Amino acid sequence: QTRAVIEEAAFLLWDEVPMTNKLCFEALDRTLRRVLEVDAPFGGKVVIFLGDFRQCLPVVKRGRRFQVVDAALKKSRVIWPHVKVRRLTKNMRVELSGGEDQAELRRFAEFLLRVGDGALTNVPDLGIDWVKIDDHLRCVDTPDSLIQEVYGDLDAHYQDANWLFKRAILSP
């Protein structure tokens, strides 16, 4: 039954790839080869990886920098040679937003790209691993003010799925 479902799939889609340990992809590769009985990458299935490699690397418990880097998909000698990289060039959240917020979203998107490209590191007096966030991008100063900004009226809305759906604090 599992084999039939996999055979029927046109492709597999995996999001947030840069944060996933390369061993997960290698395990999927071995599993699909075994289940589909095809000795080709991922059992011959097309696998589409999504993610921004300028973002978070995989988490390696108590791992040193070289161990974290080595856990990345790009370091897989089994999978990476078969990957064809395609780059998306338009930020659709910005393009489709319109209105007054579009200029601010565009500035924020450009800021994120500069951070990801390493163009904002080595801040004087802080060091090479620090990034200065421009004042116009900051909406809060403390963790408590961040929580208040995002979840300020939680007591009144904690049962409202639509209200909750629009709120999250994401952090590596």
Coordinates of N, CA and C in Angstrom, one line a residue:
Q1 N 0.8 -1.2 0.0 CA 0.0 0.0 0.0 C 0.9 1.3 0.0
T2 N 1.9 1.3 0.8 CA 2.8 2.5 0.9 C 3.5 2.6 -0.5
R3 N 3.9 1.5 -1.1 CA 4.6 1.6 -2.4 C 3.6 2.2 -3.4
A4 N 2.4 1.8 -3.4 CA 1.4 2.3 -4.4 C 1.2 3.8 -4.3
V5 N 1.2 4.3 -3.1 CA 1.0 5.7 -2.8 C 2.3 6.5 -3.4
I6 N 3.5 5.9 -3.1 CA 4.7 6.6 -3.5 C 4.8 6.5 -5.1
E7 N 4.5 5.4 -5.6 CA 4.5 5.3 -7.1 C 3.6 6.2 -7.8
E8 N 2.4 6.5 -7.2 CA 1.5 7.4 -7.8 C 1.9 8.9 -7.7
A9 N 2.7 9.2 -6.8 CA 3.2 10.6 -6.6 C 4.0 11.1 -7.8
A10 N 3.7 12.3 -8.3 CA 4.4 12.8 -9.4 C 5.8 13.3 -8.9
F11 N 5.8 13.9 -7.7 CA 7.1 14.4 -7.1 C 6.9 14.5 -5.6
L12 N 8.0 14.7 -4.9 CA 8.0 14.9 -3.5 C 8.5 16.3 -3.2
L13 N 7.9 17.0 -2.3 CA 8.3 18.4 -2.0 C 8.7 18.5 -0.6
W14 N 9.9 19.0 -0.3 CA 10.5 19.1 1.0 C 10.9 20.6 1.2
D15 N 10.3 21.2 2.2 CA 10.5 22.6 2.5 C 11.5 22.8 3.7
E16 N 12.1 23.9 3.8 CA 13.0 24.3 4.9 C 14.2 23.3 4.9
V17 N 14.7 23.0 3.7 CA 15.8 22.0 3.5 C 17.1 22.4 4.2
P18 N 17.5 23.7 4.2 CA 18.8 24.0 4.9 C 18.8 23.7 6.3
M19 N 17.7 23.6 7.0 CA 17.7 23.3 8.4 C 17.7 21.8 8.7
T20 N 17.6 20.9 7.7 CA 17.5 19.5 7.9 C 18.8 18.8 7.7
N21 N 19.1 17.9 8.6 CA 20.4 17.2 8.6 C 20.4 16.3 7.3
K22 N 21.6 16.3 6.7 CA 21.8 15.6 5.4 C 21.4 14.1 5.6
L23 N 21.6 13.6 6.8 CA 21.3 12.1 7.0 C 19.8 11.8 6.7
C24 N 18.9 12.8 6.9 CA 17.5 12.6 6.7 C 17.3 12.4 5.2
F25 N 17.9 13.2 4.4 CA 17.8 13.0 2.9 C 18.4 11.7 2.4
E26 N 19.5 11.3 3.0 CA 20.1 10.1 2.6 C 19.3 8.9 3.0
A27 N 18.6 9.0 4.2 CA 17.7 7.9 4.6 C 16.5 7.8 3.7
L28 N 15.9 9.0 3.3 CA 14.8 9.0 2.3 C 15.3 8.4 1.0
D29 N 16.4 8.7 0.5 CA 17.0 8.1 -0.7 C 17.0 6.6 -0.6
R30 N 17.6 6.1 0.5 CA 17.7 4.6 0.6 C 16.4 4.0 0.7
T31 N 15.4 4.6 1.4 CA 14.1 4.1 1.6 C 13.4 4.0 0.3
L32 N 13.4 5.1 -0.5 CA 12.7 5.1 -1.8 C 13.3 4.1 -2.8
R33 N 14.6 4.0 -2.8 CA 15.3 3.0 -3.6 C 14.8 1.6 -3.3
R34 N 14.7 1.3 -2.0 CA 14.3 0.0 -1.5 C 12.8 -0.3 -1.8
V35 N 12.0 0.7 -1.5 CA 10.5 0.5 -1.6 C 10.1 0.4 -3.1
L36 N 10.7 1.3 -3.9 CA 10.4 1.3 -5.4 C 11.2 0.3 -6.2
E37 N 12.2 -0.3 -5.6 CA 13.1 -1.2 -6.2 C 13.7 -0.6 -7.5
V38 N 14.1 0.6 -7.4 CA 14.8 1.3 -8.5 C 16.1 1.9 -7.9
D39 N 17.2 1.5 -8.6 CA 18.5 2.0 -8.1 C 18.9 3.3 -8.8
A40 N 18.2 4.3 -8.4 CA 18.4 5.7 -8.9 C 18.1 6.6 -7.7
P41 N 18.7 7.8 -7.8 CA 18.5 8.7 -6.7 C 17.0 8.9 -6.4
F42 N 16.6 8.7 -5.1 CA 15.3 8.7 -4.6 C 14.3 7.8 -5.3
G43 N 14.9 6.6 -5.7 CA 14.1 5.6 -6.4 C 13.5 6.1 -7.7
G44 N 14.1 7.1 -8.3 CA 13.7 7.6 -9.6 C 12.6 8.7 -9.5
K45 N 12.2 9.0 -8.2 CA 11.2 10.1 -8.0 C 11.9 11.5 -8.1
V46 N 11.2 12.5 -8.6 CA 11.6 13.8 -8.5 C 11.4 14.4 -7.1
V47 N 12.4 14.9 -6.5 CA 12.3 15.5 -5.2 C 12.6 17.0 -5.3
I48 N 11.7 17.8 -4.9 CA 11.9 19.3 -5.0 C 12.2 19.8 -3.6
F49 N 13.5 20.3 -3.5 CA 13.9 20.9 -2.2 C 13.7 22.4 -2.2
L50 N 13.1 22.9 -1.1 CA 12.9 24.4 -1.0 C 13.6 24.9 0.2
G51 N 14.1 26.1 0.1 CA 14.7 26.7 1.3 C 15.8 27.7 0.9
D52 N 16.1 28.5 1.8 CA 17.1 29.6 1.6 C 18.4 29.2 2.4
F53 N 19.4 28.9 1.7 CA 20.7 28.4 2.4 C 21.4 29.6 3.1
R54 N 20.8 30.8 3.0 CA 21.4 31.9 3.8 C 20.8 31.9 5.2
Q55 N 19.8 31.0 5.5 CA 19.2 31.0 6.8 C 19.8 30.0 7.7
C56 N 19.0 29.3 8.5 CA 19.6 28.5 9.6 C 20.1 27.1 9.1
L57 N 21.2 26.7 9.6 CA 21.8 25.4 9.3 C 21.1 24.4 10.2
P58 N 21.4 23.1 10.0 CA 20.8 22.1 10.9 C 21.3 22.2 12.3
V59 N 20.5 21.8 13.2 CA 20.9 21.8 14.6 C 21.6 20.5 14.9
V60 N 22.8 20.6 15.5 CA 23.6 19.4 15.9 C 23.8 19.6 17.4
K61 N 23.2 18.7 18.2 CA 23.3 18.8 19.6 C 24.7 18.9 20.1
R62 N 25.1 20.0 20.8 CA 26.4 20.2 21.3 C 27.5 20.2 20.1
G63 N 27.0 20.5 18.9 CA 27.9 20.4 17.8 C 28.8 21.6 17.7
R64 N 30.0 21.4 17.2 CA 30.9 22.6 16.9 C 30.5 23.1 15.5
R65 N 31.1 24.2 15.2 CA 30.8 24.8 13.9 C 31.0 23.9 12.7
F66 N 32.1 23.2 12.7 CA 32.4 22.3 11.6 C 31.4 21.1 11.5
Q67 N 30.9 20.7 12.7 CA 30.0 19.6 12.7 C 28.6 20.1 12.2
V68 N 28.2 21.3 12.5 CA 27.0 21.8 12.0 C 27.0 22.0 10.5
V69 N 28.1 22.6 10.0 CA 28.3 22.8 8.6 C 28.3 21.4 7.8
D70 N 29.0 20.5 8.4 CA 29.0 19.1 7.8 C 27.7 18.4 7.8
A71 N 26.7 18.8 8.6 CA 25.4 18.2 8.6 C 24.5 18.7 7.5
A72 N 24.9 19.8 6.8 CA 24.1 20.4 5.8 C 24.0 19.6 4.6
L73 N 22.9 19.7 3.9 CA 22.6 18.9 2.6 C 23.8 19.1 1.6
K74 N 24.3 20.3 1.5 CA 25.4 20.6 0.5 C 26.6 19.8 0.8
K75 N 26.7 19.2 2.0 CA 27.9 18.4 2.3 C 27.6 16.9 2.1
S76 N 26.4 16.5 1.6 CA 26.1 15.1 1.3 C 26.7 14.7 0.0
R77 N 27.7 13.8 0.0 CA 28.3 13.3 -1.2 C 27.3 12.3 -1.9
V78 N 26.3 11.9 -1.2 CA 25.3 11.0 -1.9 C 24.3 11.8 -2.6
I79 N 23.8 12.8 -2.0 CA 22.6 13.6 -2.6 C 23.0 14.8 -3.4
W80 N 23.9 15.7 -2.9 CA 24.2 17.0 -3.5 C 24.6 16.9 -5.0
P81 N 25.4 15.9 -5.4 CA 25.8 15.8 -6.8 C 24.6 15.7 -7.7
H82 N 23.5 15.2 -7.2 CA 22.3 15.1 -8.1 C 21.4 16.3 -8.1
V83 N 21.7 17.3 -7.3 CA 20.8 18.4 -7.1 C 21.1 19.4 -8.2
K84 N 20.0 19.9 -8.8 CA 20.0 21.0 -9.8 C 19.5 22.3 -9.0
V85 N 20.3 23.3 -8.9 CA 19.9 24.5 -8.1 C 19.1 25.4 -9.0
R86 N 18.0 25.9 -8.6 CA 17.2 27.0 -9.3 C 17.0 28.1 -8.3
R87 N 17.2 29.3 -8.7 CA 17.1 30.4 -7.8 C 15.8 31.2 -8.1
L88 N 15.0 31.5 -7.1 CA 13.9 32.4 -7.2 C 14.4 33.8 -7.1
T89 N 13.9 34.7 -7.9 CA 14.4 36.1 -7.9 C 13.4 37.1 -7.5
K90 N 12.1 36.8 -7.4 CA 11.1 37.7 -6.9 C 10.6 37.3 -5.6
N91 N 10.5 38.3 -4.7 CA 9.8 38.1 -3.4 C 8.3 38.4 -3.6
M92 N 7.6 37.3 -3.7 CA 6.2 37.4 -4.1 C 5.4 38.1 -2.9
R93 N 5.8 37.9 -1.7 CA 5.1 38.6 -0.6 C 5.2 40.1 -0.8
V94 N 6.3 40.6 -1.3 CA 6.4 42.0 -1.6 C 5.7 42.4 -2.8
E95 N 5.9 41.6 -3.9 CA 5.3 41.9 -5.2 C 3.7 42.0 -5.1
L96 N 3.1 41.1 -4.3 CA 1.7 41.1 -4.3 C 1.1 41.9 -3.2
S97 N 1.9 42.6 -2.4 CA 1.4 43.3 -1.2 C 0.7 44.6 -1.6
G98 N 1.3 45.4 -2.4 CA 0.7 46.7 -2.8 C 0.5 47.6 -1.6
G99 N 0.0 48.8 -1.8 CA -0.4 49.7 -0.8 C 0.8 50.4 -0.1
E100 N 0.6 51.0 1.1 CA 1.6 51.7 1.8 C 2.7 50.8 2.3
D101 N 2.3 49.5 2.6 CA 3.3 48.6 3.2 C 4.3 48.1 2.3
Q102 N 4.1 48.2 1.0 CA 5.0 47.6 0.0 C 6.4 48.2 0.1
A103 N 6.5 49.5 0.2 CA 7.9 50.1 0.3 C 8.6 49.6 1.6
E104 N 7.9 49.5 2.7 CA 8.5 49.0 3.9 C 8.9 47.5 3.8
L105 N 8.0 46.7 3.2 CA 8.3 45.3 3.0 C 9.5 45.1 2.0
R106 N 9.6 45.9 1.0 CA 10.7 45.9 0.1 C 12.0 46.2 0.8
R107 N 12.0 47.2 1.7 CA 13.2 47.5 2.4 C 13.6 46.4 3.4
F108 N 12.6 45.8 4.0 CA 12.9 44.7 4.9 C 13.4 43.5 4.2
A109 N 12.8 43.2 3.0 CA 13.3 42.1 2.2 C 14.7 42.3 1.7
E110 N 15.1 43.5 1.3 CA 16.4 43.8 0.9 C 17.4 43.7 2.1
F111 N 17.0 44.1 3.3 CA 17.8 44.0 4.5 C 18.1 42.5 4.8
L112 N 17.1 41.7 4.7 CA 17.3 40.2 4.9 C 18.3 39.6 3.9
L113 N 18.2 40.1 2.7 CA 19.1 39.6 1.7 C 20.5 40.0 2.0
R114 N 20.7 41.3 2.4 CA 22.0 41.8 2.8 C 22.6 41.0 4.0
V115 N 21.7 40.7 5.0 CA 22.2 39.9 6.1 C 22.6 38.5 5.7
G116 N 21.8 37.9 4.8 CA 22.1 36.5 4.3 C 23.3 36.5 3.5
D117 N 23.6 37.5 2.8 CA 24.8 37.6 1.9 C 26.0 38.0 2.7
G118 N 25.9 38.3 4.0 CA 27.0 38.6 4.9 C 27.5 40.1 4.7
A119 N 26.6 40.9 4.1 CA 27.0 42.3 3.8 C 26.9 43.2 5.0
L120 N 26.2 42.7 6.1 CA 26.0 43.5 7.3 C 26.7 43.1 8.5
T121 N 27.7 42.2 8.3 CA 28.4 41.7 9.5 C 29.6 42.5 9.8
N122 N 30.3 42.2 10.9 CA 31.5 42.9 11.4 C 31.1 44.3 11.8
V123 N 30.1 44.4 12.6 CA 29.7 45.7 13.2 C 30.7 46.2 14.1
P124 N 31.2 47.5 13.9 CA 32.2 48.0 14.8 C 31.7 47.9 16.3
D125 N 32.7 47.6 17.2 CA 32.4 47.4 18.6 C 31.6 46.1 19.0
L126 N 31.2 45.4 18.0 CA 30.4 44.2 18.3 C 31.1 42.9 17.8
G127 N 31.7 43.0 16.7 CA 32.4 41.8 16.1 C 31.8 41.3 14.9
I128 N 32.5 40.2 14.3 CA 32.1 39.7 13.0 C 30.8 38.9 13.0
D129 N 30.3 38.4 14.1 CA 29.1 37.6 14.2 C 27.9 38.4 14.6
W130 N 28.0 39.7 14.5 CA 26.8 40.5 14.9 C 26.3 41.3 13.7
V131 N 25.0 41.5 13.7 CA 24.4 42.3 12.7 C 23.6 43.4 13.3
K132 N 23.8 44.6 12.9 CA 23.1 45.8 13.4 C 21.7 45.9 12.7
I133 N 20.7 45.9 13.4 CA 19.3 46.0 12.8 C 19.0 47.5 12.8
D134 N 18.7 48.0 11.7 CA 18.3 49.5 11.6 C 17.1 49.8 12.5
D135 N 17.2 51.0 13.0 CA 16.1 51.4 13.9 C 14.7 51.3 13.3
H136 N 14.6 51.7 12.0 CA 13.3 51.7 11.3 C 12.7 50.3 11.2
L137 N 13.6 49.2 11.4 CA 13.1 47.8 11.3 C 12.7 47.3 12.6
R138 N 13.1 47.9 13.7 CA 12.8 47.4 15.0 C 11.4 48.0 15.5
C139 N 10.6 47.0 16.0 CA 9.3 47.5 16.6 C 9.3 47.3 18.1
V140 N 10.3 46.6 18.6 CA 10.4 46.4 20.1 C 11.8 46.5 20.5
D141 N 12.0 46.6 21.9 CA 13.3 46.7 22.4 C 13.7 45.5 23.4
T142 N 12.7 44.9 23.9 CA 12.9 43.8 24.9 C 12.1 42.6 24.5
P143 N 12.4 41.4 25.0 CA 11.6 40.2 24.7 C 10.2 40.4 25.2
D144 N 10.0 41.1 26.4 CA 8.6 41.3 26.9 C 7.8 42.2 25.9
S145 N 8.5 43.2 25.4 CA 7.7 44.1 24.5 C 7.4 43.4 23.2
L146 N 8.3 42.4 22.7 CA 8.0 41.6 21.6 C 6.8 40.8 21.8
I147 N 6.7 40.1 22.9 CA 5.6 39.3 23.3 C 4.3 40.1 23.3
Q148 N 4.4 41.3 23.9 CA 3.2 42.2 24.0 C 2.8 42.6 22.6
E149 N 3.7 42.9 21.7 CA 3.4 43.4 20.4 C 2.7 42.3 19.6
V150 N 3.2 41.0 19.7 CA 2.6 39.9 19.0 C 1.3 39.4 19.6
Y151 N 1.3 39.2 20.9 CA 0.2 38.5 21.6 C -0.5 39.4 22.6
G152 N -0.4 40.7 22.4 CA -0.9 41.6 23.4 C -2.3 41.3 24.0
D153 N -3.2 40.9 23.2 CA -4.6 40.7 23.7 C -4.9 39.2 23.7
L154 N -4.0 38.4 24.1 CA -4.2 36.9 24.0 C -5.3 36.5 24.9
D155 N -5.5 37.0 26.0 CA -6.6 36.6 26.9 C -7.9 36.7 26.3
A156 N -8.1 37.7 25.4 CA -9.4 37.9 24.8 C -9.6 37.1 23.5
H157 N -8.5 36.6 22.9 CA -8.6 36.0 21.6 C -8.0 34.5 21.6
Y158 N -7.6 33.9 22.7 CA -7.0 32.7 22.6 C -7.8 31.5 22.0
Q159 N -9.1 31.7 21.9 CA -9.9 30.7 21.2 C -10.3 31.1 19.8
D160 N -9.8 32.2 19.3 CA -10.1 32.6 18.0 C -8.9 32.2 17.0
A161 N -9.2 31.1 16.3 CA -8.2 30.5 15.4 C -7.7 31.5 14.4
N162 N -8.5 32.3 13.8 CA -8.1 33.3 12.8 C -7.2 34.4 13.4
W163 N -7.4 34.8 14.6 CA -6.6 35.8 15.3 C -5.2 35.1 15.6
L164 N -5.2 33.9 16.1 CA -4.0 33.2 16.4 C -3.2 32.9 15.2
F165 N -3.9 32.6 14.1 CA -3.2 32.2 12.8 C -2.3 33.3 12.3
K166 N -2.6 34.5 12.7 CA -1.8 35.7 12.2 C -0.6 36.1 13.1
R167 N -0.4 35.3 14.1 CA 0.6 35.6 15.1 C 1.6 34.5 15.4
A168 N 2.9 34.8 15.3 CA 3.9 33.9 15.6 C 5.2 34.6 15.9
I169 N 6.1 34.0 16.7 CA 7.4 34.5 16.9 C 8.3 33.4 16.5
L170 N 9.0 33.6 15.4 CA 9.9 32.5 14.8 C 11.3 32.9 15.2
S171 N 12.0 31.8 15.7 CA 13.4 32.1 16.1 C 14.2 30.8 16.0
P172 N 15.4 30.9 15.4 CA 16.3 29.7 15.3 C 16.7 29.2 16.7

